[in-house]
XYZ file of C-alpha atoms in Angstrom:
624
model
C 42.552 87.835 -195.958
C 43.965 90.406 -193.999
C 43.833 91.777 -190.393
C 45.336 95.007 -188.934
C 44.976 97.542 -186.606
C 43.164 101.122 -187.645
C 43.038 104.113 -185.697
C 40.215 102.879 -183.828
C 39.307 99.616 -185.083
C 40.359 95.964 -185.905
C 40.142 96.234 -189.867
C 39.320 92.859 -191.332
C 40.128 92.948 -195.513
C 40.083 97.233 -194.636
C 36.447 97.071 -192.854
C 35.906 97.594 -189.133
C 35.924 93.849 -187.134
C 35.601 93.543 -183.576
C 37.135 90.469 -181.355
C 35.064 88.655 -179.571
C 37.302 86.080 -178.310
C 37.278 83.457 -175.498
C 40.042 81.289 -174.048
C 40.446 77.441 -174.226
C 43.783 76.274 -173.096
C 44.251 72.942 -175.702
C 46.289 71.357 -173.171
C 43.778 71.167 -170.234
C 41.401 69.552 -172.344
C 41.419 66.300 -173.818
C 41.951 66.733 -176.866
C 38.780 64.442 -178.124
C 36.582 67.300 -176.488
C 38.362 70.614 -178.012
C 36.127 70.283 -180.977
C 33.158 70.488 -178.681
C 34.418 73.224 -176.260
C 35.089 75.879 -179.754
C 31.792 75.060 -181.234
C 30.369 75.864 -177.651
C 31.779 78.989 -178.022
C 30.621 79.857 -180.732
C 27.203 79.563 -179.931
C 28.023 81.855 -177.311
C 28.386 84.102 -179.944
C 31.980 84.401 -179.777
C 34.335 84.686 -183.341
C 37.669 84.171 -182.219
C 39.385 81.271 -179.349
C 42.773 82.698 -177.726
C 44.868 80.224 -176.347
C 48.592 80.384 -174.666
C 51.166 77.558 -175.299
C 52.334 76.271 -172.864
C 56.383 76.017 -173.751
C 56.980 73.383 -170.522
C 54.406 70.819 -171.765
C 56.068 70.878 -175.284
C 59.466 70.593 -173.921
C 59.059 68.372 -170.718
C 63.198 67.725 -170.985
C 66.052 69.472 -172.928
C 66.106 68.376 -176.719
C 62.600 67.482 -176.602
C 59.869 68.951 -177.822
C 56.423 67.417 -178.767
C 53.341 68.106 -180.652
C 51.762 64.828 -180.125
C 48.411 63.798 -178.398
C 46.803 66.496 -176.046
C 49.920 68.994 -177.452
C 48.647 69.065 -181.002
C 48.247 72.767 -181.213
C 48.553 72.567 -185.171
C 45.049 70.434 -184.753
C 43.445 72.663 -182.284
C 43.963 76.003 -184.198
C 42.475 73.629 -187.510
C 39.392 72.811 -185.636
C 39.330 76.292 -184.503
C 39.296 77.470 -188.599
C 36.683 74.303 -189.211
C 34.150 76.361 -187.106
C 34.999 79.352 -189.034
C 36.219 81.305 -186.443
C 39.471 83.335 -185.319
C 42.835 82.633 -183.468
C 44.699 84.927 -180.854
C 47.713 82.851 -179.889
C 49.936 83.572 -176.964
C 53.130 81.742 -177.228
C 54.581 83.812 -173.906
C 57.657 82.439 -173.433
C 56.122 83.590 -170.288
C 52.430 82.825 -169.607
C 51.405 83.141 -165.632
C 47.965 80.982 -166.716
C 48.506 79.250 -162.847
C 50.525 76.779 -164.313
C 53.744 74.938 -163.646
C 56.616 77.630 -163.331
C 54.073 80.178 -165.982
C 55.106 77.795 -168.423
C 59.300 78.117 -168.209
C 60.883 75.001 -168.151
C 62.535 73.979 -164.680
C 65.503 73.095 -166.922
C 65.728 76.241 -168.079
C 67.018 77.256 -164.835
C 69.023 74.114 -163.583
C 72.318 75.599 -163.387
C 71.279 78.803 -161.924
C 73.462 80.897 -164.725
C 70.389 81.792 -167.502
C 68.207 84.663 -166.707
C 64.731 84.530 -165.831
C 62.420 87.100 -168.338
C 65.319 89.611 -169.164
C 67.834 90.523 -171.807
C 70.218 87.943 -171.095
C 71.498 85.842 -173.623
C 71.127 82.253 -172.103
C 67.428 82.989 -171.575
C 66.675 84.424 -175.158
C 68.542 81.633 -176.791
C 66.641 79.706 -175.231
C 63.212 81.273 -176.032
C 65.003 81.155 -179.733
C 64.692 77.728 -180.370
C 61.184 77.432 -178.738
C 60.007 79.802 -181.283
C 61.967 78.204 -184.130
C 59.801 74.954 -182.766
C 56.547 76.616 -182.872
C 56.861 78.477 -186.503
C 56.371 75.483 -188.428
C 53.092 75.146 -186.566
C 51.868 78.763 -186.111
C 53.564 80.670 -189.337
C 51.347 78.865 -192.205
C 48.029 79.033 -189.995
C 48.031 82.835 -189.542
C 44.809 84.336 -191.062
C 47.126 85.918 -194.519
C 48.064 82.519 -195.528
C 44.345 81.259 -194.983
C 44.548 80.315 -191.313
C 42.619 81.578 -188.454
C 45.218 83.004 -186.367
C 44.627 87.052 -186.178
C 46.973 88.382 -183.638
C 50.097 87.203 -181.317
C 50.861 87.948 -177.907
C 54.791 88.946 -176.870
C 55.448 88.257 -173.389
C 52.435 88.163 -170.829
C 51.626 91.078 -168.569
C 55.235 91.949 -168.537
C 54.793 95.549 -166.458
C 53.642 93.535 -163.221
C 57.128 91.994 -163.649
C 59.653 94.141 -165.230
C 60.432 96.939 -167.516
C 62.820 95.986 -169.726
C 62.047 97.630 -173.263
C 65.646 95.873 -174.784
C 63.980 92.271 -173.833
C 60.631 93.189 -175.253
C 62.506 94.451 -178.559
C 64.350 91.354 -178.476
C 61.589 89.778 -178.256
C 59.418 91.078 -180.366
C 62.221 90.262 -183.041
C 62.536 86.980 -182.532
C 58.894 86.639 -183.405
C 58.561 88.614 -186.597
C 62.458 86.557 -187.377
C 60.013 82.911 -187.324
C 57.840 84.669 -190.134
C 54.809 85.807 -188.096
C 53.324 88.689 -189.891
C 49.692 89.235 -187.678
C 49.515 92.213 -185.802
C 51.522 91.737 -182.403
C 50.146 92.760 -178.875
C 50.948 92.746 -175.090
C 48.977 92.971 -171.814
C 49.203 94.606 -169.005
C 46.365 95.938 -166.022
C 45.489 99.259 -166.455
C 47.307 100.324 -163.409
C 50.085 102.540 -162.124
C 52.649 102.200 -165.250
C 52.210 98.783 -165.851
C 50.795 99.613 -169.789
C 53.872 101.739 -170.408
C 56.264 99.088 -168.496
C 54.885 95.983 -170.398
C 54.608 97.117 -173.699
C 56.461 99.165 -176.676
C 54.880 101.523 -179.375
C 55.105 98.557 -181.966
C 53.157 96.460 -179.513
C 49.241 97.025 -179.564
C 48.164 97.678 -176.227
C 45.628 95.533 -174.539
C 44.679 95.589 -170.852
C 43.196 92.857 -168.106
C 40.774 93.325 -165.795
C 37.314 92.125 -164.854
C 35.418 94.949 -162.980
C 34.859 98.275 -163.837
C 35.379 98.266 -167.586
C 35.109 102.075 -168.775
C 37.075 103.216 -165.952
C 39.848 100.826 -166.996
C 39.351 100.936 -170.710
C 40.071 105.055 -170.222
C 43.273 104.340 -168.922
C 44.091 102.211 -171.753
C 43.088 105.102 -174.183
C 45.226 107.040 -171.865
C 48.916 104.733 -172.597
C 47.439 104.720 -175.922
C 45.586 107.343 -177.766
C 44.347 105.578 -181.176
C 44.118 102.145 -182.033
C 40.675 99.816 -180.819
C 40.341 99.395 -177.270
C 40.418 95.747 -176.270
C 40.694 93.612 -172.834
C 42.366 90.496 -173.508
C 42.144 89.166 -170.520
C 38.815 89.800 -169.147
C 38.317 87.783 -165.483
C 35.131 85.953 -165.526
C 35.782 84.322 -162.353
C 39.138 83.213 -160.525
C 41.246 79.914 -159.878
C 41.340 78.112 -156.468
C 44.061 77.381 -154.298
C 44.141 74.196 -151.849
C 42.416 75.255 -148.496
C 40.646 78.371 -149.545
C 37.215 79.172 -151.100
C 36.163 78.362 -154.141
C 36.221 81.543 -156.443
C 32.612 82.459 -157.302
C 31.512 85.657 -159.537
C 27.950 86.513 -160.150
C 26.580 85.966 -163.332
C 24.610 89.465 -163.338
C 28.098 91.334 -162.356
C 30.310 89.581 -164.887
C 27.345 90.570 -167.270
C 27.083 93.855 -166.738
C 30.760 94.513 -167.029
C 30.968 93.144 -170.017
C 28.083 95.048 -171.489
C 29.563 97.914 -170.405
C 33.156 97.291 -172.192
C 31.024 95.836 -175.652
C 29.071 99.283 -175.527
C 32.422 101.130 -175.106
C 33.246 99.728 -178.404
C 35.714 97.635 -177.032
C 37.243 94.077 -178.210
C 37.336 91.404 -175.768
C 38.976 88.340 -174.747
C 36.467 86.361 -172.055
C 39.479 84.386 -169.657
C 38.067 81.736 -169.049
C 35.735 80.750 -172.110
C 35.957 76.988 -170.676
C 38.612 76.769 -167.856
C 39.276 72.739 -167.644
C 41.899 71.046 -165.400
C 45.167 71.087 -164.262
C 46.092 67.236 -165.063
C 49.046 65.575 -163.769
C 50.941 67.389 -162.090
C 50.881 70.611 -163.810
C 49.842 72.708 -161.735
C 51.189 76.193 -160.645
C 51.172 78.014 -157.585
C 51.463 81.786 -156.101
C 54.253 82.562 -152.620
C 53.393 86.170 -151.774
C 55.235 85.355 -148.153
C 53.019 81.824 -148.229
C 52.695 79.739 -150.469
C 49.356 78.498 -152.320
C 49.768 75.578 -154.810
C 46.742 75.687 -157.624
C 43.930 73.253 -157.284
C 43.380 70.390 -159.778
C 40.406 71.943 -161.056
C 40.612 75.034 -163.429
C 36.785 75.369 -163.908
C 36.837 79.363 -162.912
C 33.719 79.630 -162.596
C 33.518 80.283 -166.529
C 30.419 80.426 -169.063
C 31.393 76.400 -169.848
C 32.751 74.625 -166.540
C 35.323 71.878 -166.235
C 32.712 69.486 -167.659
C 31.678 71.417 -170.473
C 28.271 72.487 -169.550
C 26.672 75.903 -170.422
C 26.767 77.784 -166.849
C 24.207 80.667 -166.139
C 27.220 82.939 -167.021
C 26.929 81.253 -170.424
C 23.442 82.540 -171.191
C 24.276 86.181 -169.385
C 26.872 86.561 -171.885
C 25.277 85.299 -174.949
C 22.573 87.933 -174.107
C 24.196 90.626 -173.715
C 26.872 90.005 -176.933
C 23.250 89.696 -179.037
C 23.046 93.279 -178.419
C 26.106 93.796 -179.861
C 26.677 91.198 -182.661
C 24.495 88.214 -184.428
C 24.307 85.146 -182.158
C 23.522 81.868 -183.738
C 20.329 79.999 -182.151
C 21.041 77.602 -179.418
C 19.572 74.208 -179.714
C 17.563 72.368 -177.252
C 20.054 70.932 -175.148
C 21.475 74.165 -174.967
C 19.391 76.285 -173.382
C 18.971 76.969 -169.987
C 17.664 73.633 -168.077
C 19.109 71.514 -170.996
C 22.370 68.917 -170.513
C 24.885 70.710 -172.339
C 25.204 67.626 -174.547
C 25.159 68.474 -178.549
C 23.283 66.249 -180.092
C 23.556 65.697 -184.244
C 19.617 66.987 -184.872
C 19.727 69.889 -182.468
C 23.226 71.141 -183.025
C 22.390 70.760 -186.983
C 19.109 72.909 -186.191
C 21.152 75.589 -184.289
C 23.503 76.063 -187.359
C 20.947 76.188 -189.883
C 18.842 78.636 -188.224
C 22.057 80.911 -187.612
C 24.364 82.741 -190.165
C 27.290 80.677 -190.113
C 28.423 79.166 -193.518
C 27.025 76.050 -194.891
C 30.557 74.265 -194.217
C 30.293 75.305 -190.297
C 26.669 74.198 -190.395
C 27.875 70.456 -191.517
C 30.764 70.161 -189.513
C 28.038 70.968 -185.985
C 25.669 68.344 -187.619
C 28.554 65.982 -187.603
C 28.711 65.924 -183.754
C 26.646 62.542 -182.130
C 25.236 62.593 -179.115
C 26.446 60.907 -176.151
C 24.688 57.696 -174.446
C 22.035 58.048 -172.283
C 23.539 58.321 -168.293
C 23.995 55.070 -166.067
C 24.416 54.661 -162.364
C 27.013 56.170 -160.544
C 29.457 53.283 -159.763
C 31.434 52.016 -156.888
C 34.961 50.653 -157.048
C 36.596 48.680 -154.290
C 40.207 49.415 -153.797
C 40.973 45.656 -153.439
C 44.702 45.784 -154.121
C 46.670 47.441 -152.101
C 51.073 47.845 -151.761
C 52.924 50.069 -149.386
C 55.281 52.378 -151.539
C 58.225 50.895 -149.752
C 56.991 47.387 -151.407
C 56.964 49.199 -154.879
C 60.421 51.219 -154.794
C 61.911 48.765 -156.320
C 59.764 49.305 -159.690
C 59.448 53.120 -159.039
C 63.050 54.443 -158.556
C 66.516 54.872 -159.568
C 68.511 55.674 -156.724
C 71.595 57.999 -157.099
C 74.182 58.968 -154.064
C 75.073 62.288 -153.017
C 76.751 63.959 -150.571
C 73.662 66.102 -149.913
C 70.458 66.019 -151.098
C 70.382 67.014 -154.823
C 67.071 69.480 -156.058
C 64.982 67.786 -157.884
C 65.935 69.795 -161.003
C 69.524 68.542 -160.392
C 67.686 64.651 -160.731
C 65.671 65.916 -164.134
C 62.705 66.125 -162.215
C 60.383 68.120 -163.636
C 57.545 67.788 -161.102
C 55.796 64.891 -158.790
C 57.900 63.400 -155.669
C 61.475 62.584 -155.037
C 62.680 60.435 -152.000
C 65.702 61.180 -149.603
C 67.414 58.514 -147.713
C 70.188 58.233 -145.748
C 71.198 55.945 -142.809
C 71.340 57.694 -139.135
C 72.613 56.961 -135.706
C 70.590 58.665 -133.470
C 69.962 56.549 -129.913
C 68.735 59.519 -128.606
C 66.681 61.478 -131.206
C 67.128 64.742 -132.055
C 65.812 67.500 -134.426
C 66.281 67.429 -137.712
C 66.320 70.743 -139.949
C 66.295 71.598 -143.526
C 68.516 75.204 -143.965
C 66.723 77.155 -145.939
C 63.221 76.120 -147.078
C 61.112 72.662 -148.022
C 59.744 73.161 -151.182
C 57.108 72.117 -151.169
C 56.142 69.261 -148.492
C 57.625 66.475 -146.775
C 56.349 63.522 -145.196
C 59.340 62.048 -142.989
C 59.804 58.376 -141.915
C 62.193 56.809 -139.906
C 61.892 53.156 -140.915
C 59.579 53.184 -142.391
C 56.928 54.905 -139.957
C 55.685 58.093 -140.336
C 56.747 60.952 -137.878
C 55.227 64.148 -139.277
C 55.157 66.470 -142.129
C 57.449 69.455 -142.558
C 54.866 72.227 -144.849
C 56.269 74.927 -147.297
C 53.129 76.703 -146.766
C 53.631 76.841 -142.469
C 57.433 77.968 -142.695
C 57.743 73.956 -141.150
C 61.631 73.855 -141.268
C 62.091 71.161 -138.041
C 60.522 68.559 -136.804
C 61.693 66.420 -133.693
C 62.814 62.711 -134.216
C 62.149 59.622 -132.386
C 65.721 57.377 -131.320
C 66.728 55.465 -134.037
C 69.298 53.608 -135.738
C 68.625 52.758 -139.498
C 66.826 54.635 -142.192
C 65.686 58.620 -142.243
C 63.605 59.372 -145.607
C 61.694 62.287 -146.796
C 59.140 62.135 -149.005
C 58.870 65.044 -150.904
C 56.498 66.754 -153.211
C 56.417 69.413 -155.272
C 52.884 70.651 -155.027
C 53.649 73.231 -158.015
C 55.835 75.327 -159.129
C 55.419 79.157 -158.961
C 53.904 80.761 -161.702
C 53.672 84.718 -161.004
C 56.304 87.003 -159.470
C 60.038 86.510 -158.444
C 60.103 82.979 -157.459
C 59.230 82.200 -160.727
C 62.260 79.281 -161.963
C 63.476 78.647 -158.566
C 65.016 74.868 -157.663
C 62.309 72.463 -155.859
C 63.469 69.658 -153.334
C 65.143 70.592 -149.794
C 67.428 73.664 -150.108
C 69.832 74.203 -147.868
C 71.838 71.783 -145.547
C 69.907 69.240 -143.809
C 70.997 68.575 -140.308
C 70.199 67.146 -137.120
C 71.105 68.766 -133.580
C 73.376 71.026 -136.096
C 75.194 68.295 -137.475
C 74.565 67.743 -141.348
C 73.949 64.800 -143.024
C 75.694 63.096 -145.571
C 75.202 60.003 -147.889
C 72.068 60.229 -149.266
C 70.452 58.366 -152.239
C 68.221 60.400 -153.912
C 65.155 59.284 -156.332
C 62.509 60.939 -158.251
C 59.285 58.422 -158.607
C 58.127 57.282 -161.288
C 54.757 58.377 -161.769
C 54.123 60.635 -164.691
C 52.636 57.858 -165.827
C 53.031 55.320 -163.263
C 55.951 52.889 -163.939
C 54.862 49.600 -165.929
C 56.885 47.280 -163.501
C 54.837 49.033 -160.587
C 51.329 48.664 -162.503
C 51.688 44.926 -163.692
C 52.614 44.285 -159.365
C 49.416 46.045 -158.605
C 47.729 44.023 -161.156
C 49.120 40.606 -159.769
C 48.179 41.456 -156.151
C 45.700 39.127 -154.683
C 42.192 41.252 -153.311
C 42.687 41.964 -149.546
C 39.751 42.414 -146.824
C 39.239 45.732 -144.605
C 39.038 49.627 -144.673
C 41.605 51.262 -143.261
C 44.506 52.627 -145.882
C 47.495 53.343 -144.078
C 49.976 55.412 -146.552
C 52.456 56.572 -148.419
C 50.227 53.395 -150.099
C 49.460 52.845 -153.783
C 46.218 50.883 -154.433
C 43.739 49.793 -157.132
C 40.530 48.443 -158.128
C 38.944 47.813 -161.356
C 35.273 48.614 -162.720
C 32.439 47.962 -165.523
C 31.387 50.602 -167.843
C 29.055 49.911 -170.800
C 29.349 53.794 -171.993
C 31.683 56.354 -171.667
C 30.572 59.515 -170.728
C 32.223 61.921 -168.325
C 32.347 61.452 -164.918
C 33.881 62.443 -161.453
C 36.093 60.646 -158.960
C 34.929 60.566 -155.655
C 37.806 60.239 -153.102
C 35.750 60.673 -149.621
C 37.313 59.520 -147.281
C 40.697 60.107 -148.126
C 42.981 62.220 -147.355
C 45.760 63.953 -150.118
C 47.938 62.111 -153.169
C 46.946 61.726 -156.935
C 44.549 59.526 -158.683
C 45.170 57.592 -162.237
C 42.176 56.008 -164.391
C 43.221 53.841 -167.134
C 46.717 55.638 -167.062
C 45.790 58.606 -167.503
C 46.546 60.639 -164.367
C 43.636 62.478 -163.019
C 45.557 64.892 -160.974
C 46.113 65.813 -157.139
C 43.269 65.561 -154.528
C 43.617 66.813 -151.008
C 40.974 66.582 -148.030
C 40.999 70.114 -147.189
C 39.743 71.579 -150.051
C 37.922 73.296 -151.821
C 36.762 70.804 -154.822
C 35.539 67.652 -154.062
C 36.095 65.639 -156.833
C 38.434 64.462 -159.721
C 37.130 65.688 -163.622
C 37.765 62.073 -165.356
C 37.005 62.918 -169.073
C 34.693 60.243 -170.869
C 37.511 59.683 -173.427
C 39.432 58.432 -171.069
C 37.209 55.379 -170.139
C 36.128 52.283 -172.178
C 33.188 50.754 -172.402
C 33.901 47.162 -170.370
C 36.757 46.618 -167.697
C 38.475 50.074 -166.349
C 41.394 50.817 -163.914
C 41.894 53.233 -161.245
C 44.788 53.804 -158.665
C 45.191 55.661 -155.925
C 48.359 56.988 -154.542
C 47.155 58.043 -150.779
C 50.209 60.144 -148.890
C 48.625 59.560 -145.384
C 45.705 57.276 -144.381
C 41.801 57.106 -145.533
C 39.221 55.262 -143.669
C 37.787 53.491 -146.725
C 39.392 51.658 -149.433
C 36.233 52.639 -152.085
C 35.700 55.457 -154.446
C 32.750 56.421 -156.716
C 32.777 57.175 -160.109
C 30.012 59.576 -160.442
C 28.557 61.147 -162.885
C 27.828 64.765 -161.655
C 30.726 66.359 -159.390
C 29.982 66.903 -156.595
C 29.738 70.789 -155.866
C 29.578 71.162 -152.027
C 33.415 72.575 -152.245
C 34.542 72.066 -148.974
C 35.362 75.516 -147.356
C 38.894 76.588 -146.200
């Protein structure tokens, strides 16, 4: 089979084939559910699932690089082919997508000597080897050696950032050097030059945007005169940041823009098909002159949200891409009112009344339906340790003469503790030089004294008399993922002083909680079960809970007020108090049927020691 671009269509085997594409990032869904997502998709009507890669998950550390688990991109883009549909793949290196550092790998950067998205040769030997990692995965799925994969993204909106056609070439070279053959593409927003900045005349132009669709599709004819007209990228909704709104966009607006960019004759890439979540720590986060760290939740208000549920925007769409191209027929828990859940009967019902082939139709009637819903369920956070109790378990403490980043430590993400001993009978007012990136919490033995903010400029904060130990606490709350602070150092930068004076001798560790240590888990686990309410924090604490299914559910934190949850291991994410989700996706394959485990790690204090493992989320976002 063979794809290619015509002078004014996608040609699929020479006839005329338009995208209709959505996006599913594999790695912010489990990967037990990406099956479910694509097929979900393509009752949408959609033919093709784009995805980025995200080169930082792969390659957490240098000389690593995984395809294991939740980073099995080889097995998404297969289940993508078993539902007989299309690939767009967008390797980046660079890929915004509000995650960790746009997907760059903080040890990219450690030294400070390789380039950041230019032509300079630390960088693209760099972005060599990543490639050289991926072809073995990417090269024999592309749709001319009987794989689904269709076209290839170089770079990622490159004219908002740059316009350096030597990098693109170089690039671009490096990609066709692995063995991809697919048609290559870029995107840009059809604004000012960034088309013509982004992008080079062996590049197909595509453009992002999610308003106004023949306006901006006639500035993409205008950077480009043949070729079909496509929006890769077009904005369904929008991410949230901690402490503002959550991003809505009506259904009947999205709807209509899109109808007007299908009757244009235009290709399209829906962003986001299904959004999911920022686990772990992986979040990203935009510094325009303040900074906003990403929330946990990456639902963006899409046709499926973060649980996987058709949306209103979900039957909008389908409607309006009937117009333009055969849907297949939804089944019962599919339609508007239903659960969202495929069961075997109805999803088998859906295929066979739709066009796909018979192999598609067997591999939907393969999916079993999930148990029937039990209570919501309460778990008491009986076990409770003071991080100080647990450092032993969760660090390993190296000295320095000031304190290190945490990408000189190998820390990729999470929380690294400062300490150093101080002499201070008087007080005084301690000061970081240049910038906390990203938060703080400082103690002076061991009792809290305040919080120094990234996001408020906080740079100095007054300290009590003391003689004995100064520590700070500090996490990154994500790493920038758009613009020039992309690949800068996290940790405290600059000299850290007090009254003027800076400090020296500090031990420095990063803590262990990506997972959580073993040593630390098997002491929560051998804690006795303690009475009252109040926690009182930096504090780690669990409790355990009955399940006899497994479906998906939502942590409840109320009550408390900012850290990260784990259930099982797996770790949930951040939560914070102020905003604007509520509660913690926990994806049914995470949870067993019988005895389950969360943990808490609370920052500050909460004025109840349960949570609730429900099973709708709770959608009142709190408001900014």
């Amino acid at each position: 089979m063979r794809f290619a671009i015509g002078d004014t269509d996608f040609l699929l085997d020479g006839e005329p084939h338009r995208v209709l594409s959505g996006a599913i990032h594999y790695f912010r869904v489990h990967p037990d559910l990406w099956q479910d997502r694509i097929r979900k998709a393509k009752l949408m009507g959609l033919n093709t699932i784009e995805t980025y890669v995200a080169w930082n998950a792969h390659a957490p550390q240098p000389g690593t690089f995984s395809f294991e688990g939740g980073l099995d991109l080889g097995r998404f883009l297969d289940l993508v082919a078993e539902e007989g549909m299309h690939a767009i793949v967008r390797p980046g290196p660079y890929i915004c997508a509000e995650w960790s550092n746009g997907g760059l790998p903080y040890w990219l950067f450690a030294d400070g000597t390789v380039g950041v998205r230019r032509n300079e040769p630390g960088f693209l030997a760099a972005v060599r080897d990543y490639l050289e990692q991926l072809a073995p995965v990417l090269v024999p799925r592309q749709v001319d050696q009987g794989g689904p994969i269709v076209l290839v993204q170089v770079e990622n909106e490159y004219g908002a950032y740059g316009s350096d056609a030597s990098y693109l070439r170089a690039l671009e070279q490096m990609h066709r050097d692995i063995g991809l053959t697919v048609p290559f593409t870029s995107v840009d927003q059809p604004m000012g030059t960034m088309l013509e900045d982004g992008s080079l005349p062996s590049l197909h132009k595509t453009g992002s945007f999610g308003s106004r669709s023949t306006e901006r599709l006639e500035r993409l004819r205008q950077a480009q005169p043949t070729g079909p007209l496509m929006c890769s990228e077009f904005w369904d909704g929008w991410f949230d940041s901690w402490g503002e709104h959550h991003h809505t966009t009506p259904a009947s607006a999205s709807a209509s823009d899109l109808d007007d960019l299908l009757a244009a004759g235009g290709s399209v890439n829906i962003y986001m098909f299904h959004g999911g979540t920022n686990f772990g720590f992986t979040n990203g986060a935009n510094d325009k002159g303040v900074y906003r760290p990403i929330a946990t939740s990456y639902d963006y208000d899409a046709p499926l949200d973060e649980a996987g549920r058709p949306t209103t925007k979900f039957h909008a769409f389908r409607e309006v891409i009937a117009r333009y191209a055969p849907v297949p027929a939804l089944p019962a828990s599919m339609q508007p009112g239903g659960s969202g859940v495929l069961s075997a009967s109805s999803a088998s019902a859906a295929s066979s009344a739709s066009a796909a082939s018979s192999a598609s139709a067997a591999s939907v009637a393969g999916l079993e339906a999930r148990p029937a819903p039990a209570a919501d369920v309460a778990v008491r956070l009986d076990r409770v340790a003071s991080l100080r109790s647990l450092l032993p378990a969760l660090t390993q403490w190296s000295a320095h003469d000031e304190p290190p980043t945490f990408d000189a430590l190998g820390a990729a993400s999470g929380f690294v503790l400062y300490r150093t001993e101080v002499d201070l009978p008087d007080g005084g007012v301690l000061t970081v030089g240049t910038e906390v990136r990203d938060r703080a919490v400082v103690s002076v033995d061991g009792v809290v004294v305040g919080v120094l903010e990234r996001e408020h400029h906080d740079r100095a904060i007054a300290l009590p008399p003391v003689t004995g130990t100064l520590e700070l606490l500090v996490e990154d709350q994500g790493r920038v993922d758009y613009g020039p602070r992309i690949g800068e150092p996290k940790g405290l930068i600059g000299v850290v002083a007090v009254d003027g004076v800076p400090l020296a001798r500090w031990s420095a560790s990063p803590l262990a909680l990506g997972p959580i240590a073993p040593a630390a888990v098997d002491q929560l686990a051998a804690l006795p079960s303690t009475d009252g309410d109040v926690l009182a924090g930096p504090v780690l604490a669990a409790g355990s809970f009955d399940l006899t299914s497994t479906e998906d559910r939502y942590l409840s934190l109320d009550g408390f007020r900012k850290g990260v949850a784990w259930v099982n291991g797996f770790c949930l994410g951040r939560y914070w108090s102020r905003g604007p989700q509520r509660t913690l996706a926990v994806p049914g394959p995470v949870l067993r049927a019988g005895r389950n485990e969360v943990v808490v790690f609370e920052l500050h204090a909460s004025a109840s020691r349960t949570v609730c493992m429900l099973l709708e989320p709770d959608l009142g976002h709190t408001e900014a």
